PDB file of C-alpha atoms in Angstrom:
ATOM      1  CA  UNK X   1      -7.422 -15.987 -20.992  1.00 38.00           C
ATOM      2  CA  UNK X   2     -10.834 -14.865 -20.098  1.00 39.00           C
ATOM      3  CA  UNK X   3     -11.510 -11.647 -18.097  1.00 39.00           C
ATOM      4  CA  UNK X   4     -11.956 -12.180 -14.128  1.00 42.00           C
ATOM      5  CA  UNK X   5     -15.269 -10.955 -13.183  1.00 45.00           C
ATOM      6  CA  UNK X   6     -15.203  -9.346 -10.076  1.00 47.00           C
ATOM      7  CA  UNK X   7     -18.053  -8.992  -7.512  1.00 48.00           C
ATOM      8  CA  UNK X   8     -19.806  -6.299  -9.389  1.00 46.00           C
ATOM      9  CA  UNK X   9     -20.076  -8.679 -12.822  1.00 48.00           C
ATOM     10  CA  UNK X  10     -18.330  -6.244 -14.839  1.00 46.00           C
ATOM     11  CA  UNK X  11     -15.705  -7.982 -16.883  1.00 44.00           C
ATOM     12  CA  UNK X  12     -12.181  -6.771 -16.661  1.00 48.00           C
ATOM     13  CA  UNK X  13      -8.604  -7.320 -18.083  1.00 47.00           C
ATOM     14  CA  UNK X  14      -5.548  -7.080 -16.329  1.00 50.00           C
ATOM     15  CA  UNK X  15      -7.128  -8.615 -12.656  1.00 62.00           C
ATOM     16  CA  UNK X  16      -5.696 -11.470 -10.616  1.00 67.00           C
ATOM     17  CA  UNK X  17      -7.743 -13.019  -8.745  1.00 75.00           C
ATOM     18  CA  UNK X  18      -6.579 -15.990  -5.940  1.00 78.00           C
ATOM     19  CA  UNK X  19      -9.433 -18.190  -3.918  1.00 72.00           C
ATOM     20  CA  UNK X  20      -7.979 -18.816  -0.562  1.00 65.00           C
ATOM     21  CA  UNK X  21      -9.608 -21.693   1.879  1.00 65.00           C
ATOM     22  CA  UNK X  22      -9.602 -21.089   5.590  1.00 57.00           C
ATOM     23  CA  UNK X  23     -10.823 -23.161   8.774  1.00 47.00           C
ATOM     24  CA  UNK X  24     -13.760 -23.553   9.009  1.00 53.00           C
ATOM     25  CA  UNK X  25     -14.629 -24.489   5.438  1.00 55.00           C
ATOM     26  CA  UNK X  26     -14.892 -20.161   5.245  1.00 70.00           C
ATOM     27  CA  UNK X  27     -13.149 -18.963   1.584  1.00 80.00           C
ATOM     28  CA  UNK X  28     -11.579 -15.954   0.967  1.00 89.00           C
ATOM     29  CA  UNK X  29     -10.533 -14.223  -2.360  1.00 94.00           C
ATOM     30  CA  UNK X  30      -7.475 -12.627  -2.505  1.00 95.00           C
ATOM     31  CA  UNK X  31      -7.834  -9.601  -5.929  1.00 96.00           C
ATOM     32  CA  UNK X  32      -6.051  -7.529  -7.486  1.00 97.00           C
ATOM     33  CA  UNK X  33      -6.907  -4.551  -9.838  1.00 97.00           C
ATOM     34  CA  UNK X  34      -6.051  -0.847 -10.823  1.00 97.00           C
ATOM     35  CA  UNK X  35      -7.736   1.632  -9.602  1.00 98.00           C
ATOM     36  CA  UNK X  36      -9.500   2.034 -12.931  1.00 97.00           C
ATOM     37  CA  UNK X  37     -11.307  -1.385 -12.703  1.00 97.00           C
ATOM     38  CA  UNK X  38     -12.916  -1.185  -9.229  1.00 97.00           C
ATOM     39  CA  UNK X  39     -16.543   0.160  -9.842  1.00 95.00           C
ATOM     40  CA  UNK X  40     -17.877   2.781  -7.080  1.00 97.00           C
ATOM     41  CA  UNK X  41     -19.381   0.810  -4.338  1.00 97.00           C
ATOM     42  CA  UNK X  42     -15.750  -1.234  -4.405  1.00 97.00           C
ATOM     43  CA  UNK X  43     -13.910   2.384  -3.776  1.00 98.00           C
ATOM     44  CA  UNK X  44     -16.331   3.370  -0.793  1.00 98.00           C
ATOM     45  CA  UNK X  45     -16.410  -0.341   0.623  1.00 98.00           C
ATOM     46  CA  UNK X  46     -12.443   0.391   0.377  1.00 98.00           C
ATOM     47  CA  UNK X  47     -12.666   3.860   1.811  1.00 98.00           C
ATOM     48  CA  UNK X  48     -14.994   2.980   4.663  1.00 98.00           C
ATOM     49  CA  UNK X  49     -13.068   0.391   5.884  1.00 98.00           C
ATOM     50  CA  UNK X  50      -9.807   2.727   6.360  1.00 97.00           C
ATOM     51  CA  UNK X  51     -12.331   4.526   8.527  1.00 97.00           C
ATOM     52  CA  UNK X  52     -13.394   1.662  10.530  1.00 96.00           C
ATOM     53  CA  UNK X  53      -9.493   0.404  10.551  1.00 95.00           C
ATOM     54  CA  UNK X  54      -8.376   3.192  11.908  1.00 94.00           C
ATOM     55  CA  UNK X  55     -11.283   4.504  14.107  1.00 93.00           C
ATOM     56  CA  UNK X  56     -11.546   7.601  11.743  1.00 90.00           C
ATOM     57  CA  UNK X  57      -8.150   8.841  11.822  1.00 92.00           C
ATOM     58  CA  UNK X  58      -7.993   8.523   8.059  1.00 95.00           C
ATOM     59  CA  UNK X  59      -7.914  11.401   6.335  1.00 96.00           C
ATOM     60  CA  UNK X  60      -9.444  12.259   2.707  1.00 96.00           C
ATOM     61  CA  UNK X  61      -5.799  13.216   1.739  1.00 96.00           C
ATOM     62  CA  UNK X  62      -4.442   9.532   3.099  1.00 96.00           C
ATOM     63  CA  UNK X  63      -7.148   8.179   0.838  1.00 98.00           C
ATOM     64  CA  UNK X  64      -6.544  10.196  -2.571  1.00 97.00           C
ATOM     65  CA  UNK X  65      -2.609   9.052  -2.094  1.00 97.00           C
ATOM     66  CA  UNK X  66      -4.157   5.538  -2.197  1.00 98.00           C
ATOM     67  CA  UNK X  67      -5.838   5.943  -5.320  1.00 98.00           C
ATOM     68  CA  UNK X  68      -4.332   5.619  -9.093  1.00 98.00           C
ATOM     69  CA  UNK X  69      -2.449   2.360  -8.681  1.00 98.00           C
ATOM     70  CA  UNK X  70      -2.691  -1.155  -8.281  1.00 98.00           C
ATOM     71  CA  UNK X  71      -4.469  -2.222  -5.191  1.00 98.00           C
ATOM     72  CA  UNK X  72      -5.185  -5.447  -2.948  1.00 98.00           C
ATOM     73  CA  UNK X  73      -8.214  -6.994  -1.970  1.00 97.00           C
ATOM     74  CA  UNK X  74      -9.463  -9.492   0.244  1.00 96.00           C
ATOM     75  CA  UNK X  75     -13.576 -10.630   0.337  1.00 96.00           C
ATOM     76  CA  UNK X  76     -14.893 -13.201   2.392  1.00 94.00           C
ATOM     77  CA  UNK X  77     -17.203 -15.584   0.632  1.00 90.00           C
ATOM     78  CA  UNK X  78     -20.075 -13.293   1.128  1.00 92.00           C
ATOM     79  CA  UNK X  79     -18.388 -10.310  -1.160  1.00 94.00           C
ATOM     80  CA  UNK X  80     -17.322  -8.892   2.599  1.00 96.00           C
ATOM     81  CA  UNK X  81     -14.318  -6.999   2.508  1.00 97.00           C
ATOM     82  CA  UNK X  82     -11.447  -7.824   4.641  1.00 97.00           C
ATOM     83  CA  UNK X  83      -8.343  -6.318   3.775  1.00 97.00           C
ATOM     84  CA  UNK X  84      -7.133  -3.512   1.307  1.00 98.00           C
ATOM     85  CA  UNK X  85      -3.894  -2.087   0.308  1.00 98.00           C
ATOM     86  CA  UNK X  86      -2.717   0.336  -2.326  1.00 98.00           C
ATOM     87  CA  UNK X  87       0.575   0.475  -4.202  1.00 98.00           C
ATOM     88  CA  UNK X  88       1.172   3.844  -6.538  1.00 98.00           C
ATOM     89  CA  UNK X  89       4.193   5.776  -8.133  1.00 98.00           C
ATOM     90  CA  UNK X  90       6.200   8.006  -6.618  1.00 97.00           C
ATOM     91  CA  UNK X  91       9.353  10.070  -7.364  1.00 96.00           C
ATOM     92  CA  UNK X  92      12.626   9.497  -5.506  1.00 96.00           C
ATOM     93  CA  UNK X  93      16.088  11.204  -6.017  1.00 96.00           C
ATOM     94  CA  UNK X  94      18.786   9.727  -4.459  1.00 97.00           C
ATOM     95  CA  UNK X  95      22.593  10.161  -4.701  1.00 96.00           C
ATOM     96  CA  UNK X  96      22.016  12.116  -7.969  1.00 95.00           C
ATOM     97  CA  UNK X  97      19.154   8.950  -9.704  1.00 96.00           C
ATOM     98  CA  UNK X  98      15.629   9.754 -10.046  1.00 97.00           C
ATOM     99  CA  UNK X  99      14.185   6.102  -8.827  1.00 97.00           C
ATOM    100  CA  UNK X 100      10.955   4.946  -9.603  1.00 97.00           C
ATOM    101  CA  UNK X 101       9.365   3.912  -6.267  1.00 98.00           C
ATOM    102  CA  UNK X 102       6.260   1.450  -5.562  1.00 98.00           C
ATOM    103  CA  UNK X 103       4.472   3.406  -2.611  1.00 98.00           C
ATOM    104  CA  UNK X 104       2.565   1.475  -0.453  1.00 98.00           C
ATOM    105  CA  UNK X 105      -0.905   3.039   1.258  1.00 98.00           C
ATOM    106  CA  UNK X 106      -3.775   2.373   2.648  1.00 97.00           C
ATOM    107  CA  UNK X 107      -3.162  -0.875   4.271  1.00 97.00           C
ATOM    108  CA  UNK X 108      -5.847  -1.866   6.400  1.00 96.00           C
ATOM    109  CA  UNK X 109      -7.753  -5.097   8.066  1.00 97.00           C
ATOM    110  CA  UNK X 110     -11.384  -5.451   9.531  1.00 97.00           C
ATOM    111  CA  UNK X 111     -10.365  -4.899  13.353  1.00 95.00           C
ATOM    112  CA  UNK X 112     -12.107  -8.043  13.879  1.00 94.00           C
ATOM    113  CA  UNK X 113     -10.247 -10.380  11.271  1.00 93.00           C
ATOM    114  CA  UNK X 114      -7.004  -9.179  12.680  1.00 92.00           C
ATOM    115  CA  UNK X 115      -3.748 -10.802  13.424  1.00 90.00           C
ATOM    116  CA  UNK X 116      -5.283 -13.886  10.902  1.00 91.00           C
ATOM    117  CA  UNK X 117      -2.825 -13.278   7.991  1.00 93.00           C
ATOM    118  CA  UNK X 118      -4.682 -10.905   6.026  1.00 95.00           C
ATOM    119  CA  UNK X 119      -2.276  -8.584   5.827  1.00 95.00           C
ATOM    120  CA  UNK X 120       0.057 -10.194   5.066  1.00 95.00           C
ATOM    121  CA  UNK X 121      -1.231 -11.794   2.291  1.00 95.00           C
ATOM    122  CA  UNK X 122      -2.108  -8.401   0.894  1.00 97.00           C
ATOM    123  CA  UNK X 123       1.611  -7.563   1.079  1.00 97.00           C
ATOM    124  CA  UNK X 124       2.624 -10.492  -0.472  1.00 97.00           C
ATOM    125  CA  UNK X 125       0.511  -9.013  -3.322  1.00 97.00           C
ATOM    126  CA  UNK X 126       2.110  -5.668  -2.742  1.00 98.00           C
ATOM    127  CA  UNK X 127       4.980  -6.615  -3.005  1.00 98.00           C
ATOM    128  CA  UNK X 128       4.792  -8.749  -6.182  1.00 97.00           C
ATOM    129  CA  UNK X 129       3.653  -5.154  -7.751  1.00 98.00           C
ATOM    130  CA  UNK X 130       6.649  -3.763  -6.420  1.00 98.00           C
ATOM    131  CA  UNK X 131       9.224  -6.350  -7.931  1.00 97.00           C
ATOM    132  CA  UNK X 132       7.935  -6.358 -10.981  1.00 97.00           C
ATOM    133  CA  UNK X 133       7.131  -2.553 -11.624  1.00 97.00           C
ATOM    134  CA  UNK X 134       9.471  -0.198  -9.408  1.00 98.00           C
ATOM    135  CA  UNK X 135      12.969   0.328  -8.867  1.00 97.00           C
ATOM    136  CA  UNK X 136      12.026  -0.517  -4.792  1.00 97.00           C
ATOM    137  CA  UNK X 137       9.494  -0.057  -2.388  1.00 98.00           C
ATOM    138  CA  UNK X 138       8.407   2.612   0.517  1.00 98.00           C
ATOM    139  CA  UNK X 139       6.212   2.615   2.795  1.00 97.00           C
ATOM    140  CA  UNK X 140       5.386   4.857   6.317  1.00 95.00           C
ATOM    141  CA  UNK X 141       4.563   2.942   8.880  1.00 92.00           C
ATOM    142  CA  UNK X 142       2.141   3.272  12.041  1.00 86.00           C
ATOM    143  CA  UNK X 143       3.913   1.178  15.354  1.00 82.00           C
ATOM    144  CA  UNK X 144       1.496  -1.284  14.692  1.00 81.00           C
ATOM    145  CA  UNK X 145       2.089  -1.933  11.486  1.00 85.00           C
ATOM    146  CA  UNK X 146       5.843  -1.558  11.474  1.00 91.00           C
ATOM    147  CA  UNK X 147       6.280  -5.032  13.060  1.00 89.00           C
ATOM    148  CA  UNK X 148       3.850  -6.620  10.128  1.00 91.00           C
ATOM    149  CA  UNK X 149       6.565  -4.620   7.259  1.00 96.00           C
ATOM    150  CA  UNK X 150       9.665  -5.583   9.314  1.00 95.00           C
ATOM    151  CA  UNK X 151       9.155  -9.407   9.615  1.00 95.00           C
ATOM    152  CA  UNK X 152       8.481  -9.605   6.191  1.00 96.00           C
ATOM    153  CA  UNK X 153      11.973  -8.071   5.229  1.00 97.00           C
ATOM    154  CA  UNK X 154      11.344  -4.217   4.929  1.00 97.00           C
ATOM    155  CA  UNK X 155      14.520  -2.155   6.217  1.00 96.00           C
ATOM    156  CA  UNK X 156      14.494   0.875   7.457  1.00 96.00           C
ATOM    157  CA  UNK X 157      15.725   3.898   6.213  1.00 97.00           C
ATOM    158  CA  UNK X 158      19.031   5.349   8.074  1.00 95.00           C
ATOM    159  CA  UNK X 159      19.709   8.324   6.249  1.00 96.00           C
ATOM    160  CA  UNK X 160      18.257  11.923   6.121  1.00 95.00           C
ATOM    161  CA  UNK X 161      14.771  12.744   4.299  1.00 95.00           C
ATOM    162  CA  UNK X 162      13.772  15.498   2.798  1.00 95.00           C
ATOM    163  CA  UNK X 163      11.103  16.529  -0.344  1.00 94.00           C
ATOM    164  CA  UNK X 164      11.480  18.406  -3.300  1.00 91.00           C
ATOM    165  CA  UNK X 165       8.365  20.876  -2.812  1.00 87.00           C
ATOM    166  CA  UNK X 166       7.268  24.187  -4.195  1.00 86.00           C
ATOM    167  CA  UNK X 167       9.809  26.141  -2.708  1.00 87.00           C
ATOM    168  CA  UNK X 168      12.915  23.568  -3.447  1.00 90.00           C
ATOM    169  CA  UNK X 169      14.699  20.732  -1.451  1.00 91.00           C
ATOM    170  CA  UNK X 170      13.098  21.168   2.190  1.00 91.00           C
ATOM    171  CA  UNK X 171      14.562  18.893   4.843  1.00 92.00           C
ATOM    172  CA  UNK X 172      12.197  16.993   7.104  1.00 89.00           C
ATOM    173  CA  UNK X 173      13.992  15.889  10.046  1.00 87.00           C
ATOM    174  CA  UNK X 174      10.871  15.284  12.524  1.00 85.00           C
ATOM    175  CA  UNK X 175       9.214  12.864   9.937  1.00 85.00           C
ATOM    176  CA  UNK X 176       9.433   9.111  10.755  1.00 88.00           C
ATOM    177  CA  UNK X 177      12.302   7.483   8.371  1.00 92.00           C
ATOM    178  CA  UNK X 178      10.427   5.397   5.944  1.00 96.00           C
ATOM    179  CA  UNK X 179      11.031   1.458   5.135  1.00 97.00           C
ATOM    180  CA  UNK X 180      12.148   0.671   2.579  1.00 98.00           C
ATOM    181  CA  UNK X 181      11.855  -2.890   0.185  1.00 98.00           C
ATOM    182  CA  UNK X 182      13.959  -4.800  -2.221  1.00 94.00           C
ATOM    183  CA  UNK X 183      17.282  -2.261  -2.670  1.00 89.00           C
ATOM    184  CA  UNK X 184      19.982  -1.291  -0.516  1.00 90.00           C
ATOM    185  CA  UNK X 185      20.742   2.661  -1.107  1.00 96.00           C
ATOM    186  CA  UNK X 186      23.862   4.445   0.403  1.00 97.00           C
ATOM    187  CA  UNK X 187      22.152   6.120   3.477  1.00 97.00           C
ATOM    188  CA  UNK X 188      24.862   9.091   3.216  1.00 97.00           C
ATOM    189  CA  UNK X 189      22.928  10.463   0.820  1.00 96.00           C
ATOM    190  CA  UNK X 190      19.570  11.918   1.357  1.00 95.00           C
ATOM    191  CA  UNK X 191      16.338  10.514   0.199  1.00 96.00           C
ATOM    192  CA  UNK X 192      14.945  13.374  -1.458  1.00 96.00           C
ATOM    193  CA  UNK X 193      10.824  12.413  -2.276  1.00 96.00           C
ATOM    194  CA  UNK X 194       8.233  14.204  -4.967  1.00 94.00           C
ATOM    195  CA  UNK X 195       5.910  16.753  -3.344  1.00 93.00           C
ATOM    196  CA  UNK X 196       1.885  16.012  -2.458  1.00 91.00           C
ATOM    197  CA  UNK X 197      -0.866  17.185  -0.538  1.00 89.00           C
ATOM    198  CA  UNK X 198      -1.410  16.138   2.554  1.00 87.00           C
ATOM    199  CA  UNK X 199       1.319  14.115   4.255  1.00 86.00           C
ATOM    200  CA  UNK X 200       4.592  14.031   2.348  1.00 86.00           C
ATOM    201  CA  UNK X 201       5.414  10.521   3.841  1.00 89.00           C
TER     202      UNK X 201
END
C-alpha cells in the first residue's frame, strides 16, 4: 500500500486518510496520524484552533496532554482545518487492574462549521483508536460537549475518583466524574488515574 501524503507532501506510513463529500459539491478529508507524522505548521494549525474553539480558554497544559498519540483531522478542500481530536495513553487502576485507557483530548470544531457532524465524525475516528488499542475509553467533558459523547454511547462514571500523584492515592471529589467508553467497571470501586501536569482529568 502506498504512503498517504498529507497536505504538507511528506510521505508517511501508518495514516488513514477518508474523502468525505458534502452539499454543496464542498469535500472534506477526514485523517488520521500520530503525533509523530504531523509536520509543524499541522501542530500550530491544530493548536490555534483549540484557541479559536474555545475563545482562549485552552491552556498550554490542555494542549501538551493532547500531544503523543493518535489524532483526528478534518480539512476542507482548501487544506482548511475543521475539526481535531486527540486520543493518548493513560494509566488506570481499578478494583486492583492497572487498565490501559484511550484518553480522549483536544476535541474541537471551527465555531462556524458547528453542529454539521464534524465532531462526530472525529469521534467515530476516536473511537476506532480506542477499540482497537485500549482496554476502554475516557474522556472529561465540557456541558457542551457532554451531549455530543453521550448520544454516541459514552456512560458516565458513578463511582469515586481519585489519582495516584506524588504524594500517594489523593481523592478528588470536586472533579467532574469522567465518561467513560466501551467497558462496564464496578463503580464501588474507585477509579484511581496516573498523575500529570496541569489538569488531572
Amino acid at each position: 500500500m502506498a504512503p498517504t501524503l498529507p497536505p504538507s507532501g511528506r510521505a508517511q506510513i501508518g495514516v488513514r486518510t477518508q474523502i468525505w463529500p458534502e452539499y454543496g459539491g464542498r469535500v472534506t478529508t477526514l485523517r488520521t496520524a500520530h503525533t509523530c507524522d504531523l509536520d509543524p505548521a499541522e501542530l500550530r494549525a491544530a493548536r490555534a484552533l483549540m484557541d479559536e474553539a474555545f475563545d482562549g480558554d485552552f491552556s498550554d497544559h490542555d494542549w501538551d496532554h493532547g500531544l503523543g498519540g493518535m489524532h483526528a483531522l478534518v480539512h476542507d478542500d482548501s487544506g482548511l482545518l475543521l475539526a481535531h481530536g486527540s486520543v493518548v495513553q493513560r494509566r488506570i487502576l481499578h478494583d486492583g487492574r492497572s487498565l490501559r485507557v484511550g484518553y480522549v483530548e483536544a476535541v474541537a470544531v471551527r465555531p462556524d462549521r458547528q453542529r454539521q457532524g464534524l465532531g462526530g465524525r472525529v469521534m467515530g475516528a476516536l473511537e476506532r483508536v480506542i477499540d482497537g488499542a485500549y482496554a476502554l475509553g475516557a474522556l472529561s467533558a465540557s456541558d457542551e460537549g457532554q451531549r455530543l459523547y453521550l448520544g454516541r454511547g459514552w456512560q458516565e462514571w458513578k463511582g469515586a475518583v481519585a489519582v495516584l500523584g506524588p504524594g500517594g492515592a489523593t481523592p478528588l471529589p470536586d472533579e467532574e466524574p469522567p465518561l467513560l467508553w466501551g467497558v462496564d467497571l464496578d463503580p464501588s470501586y474507585e477509579l484511581l488515574f496516573d498523575w500529570r501536569d496541569g489538569d488531572i482529568l
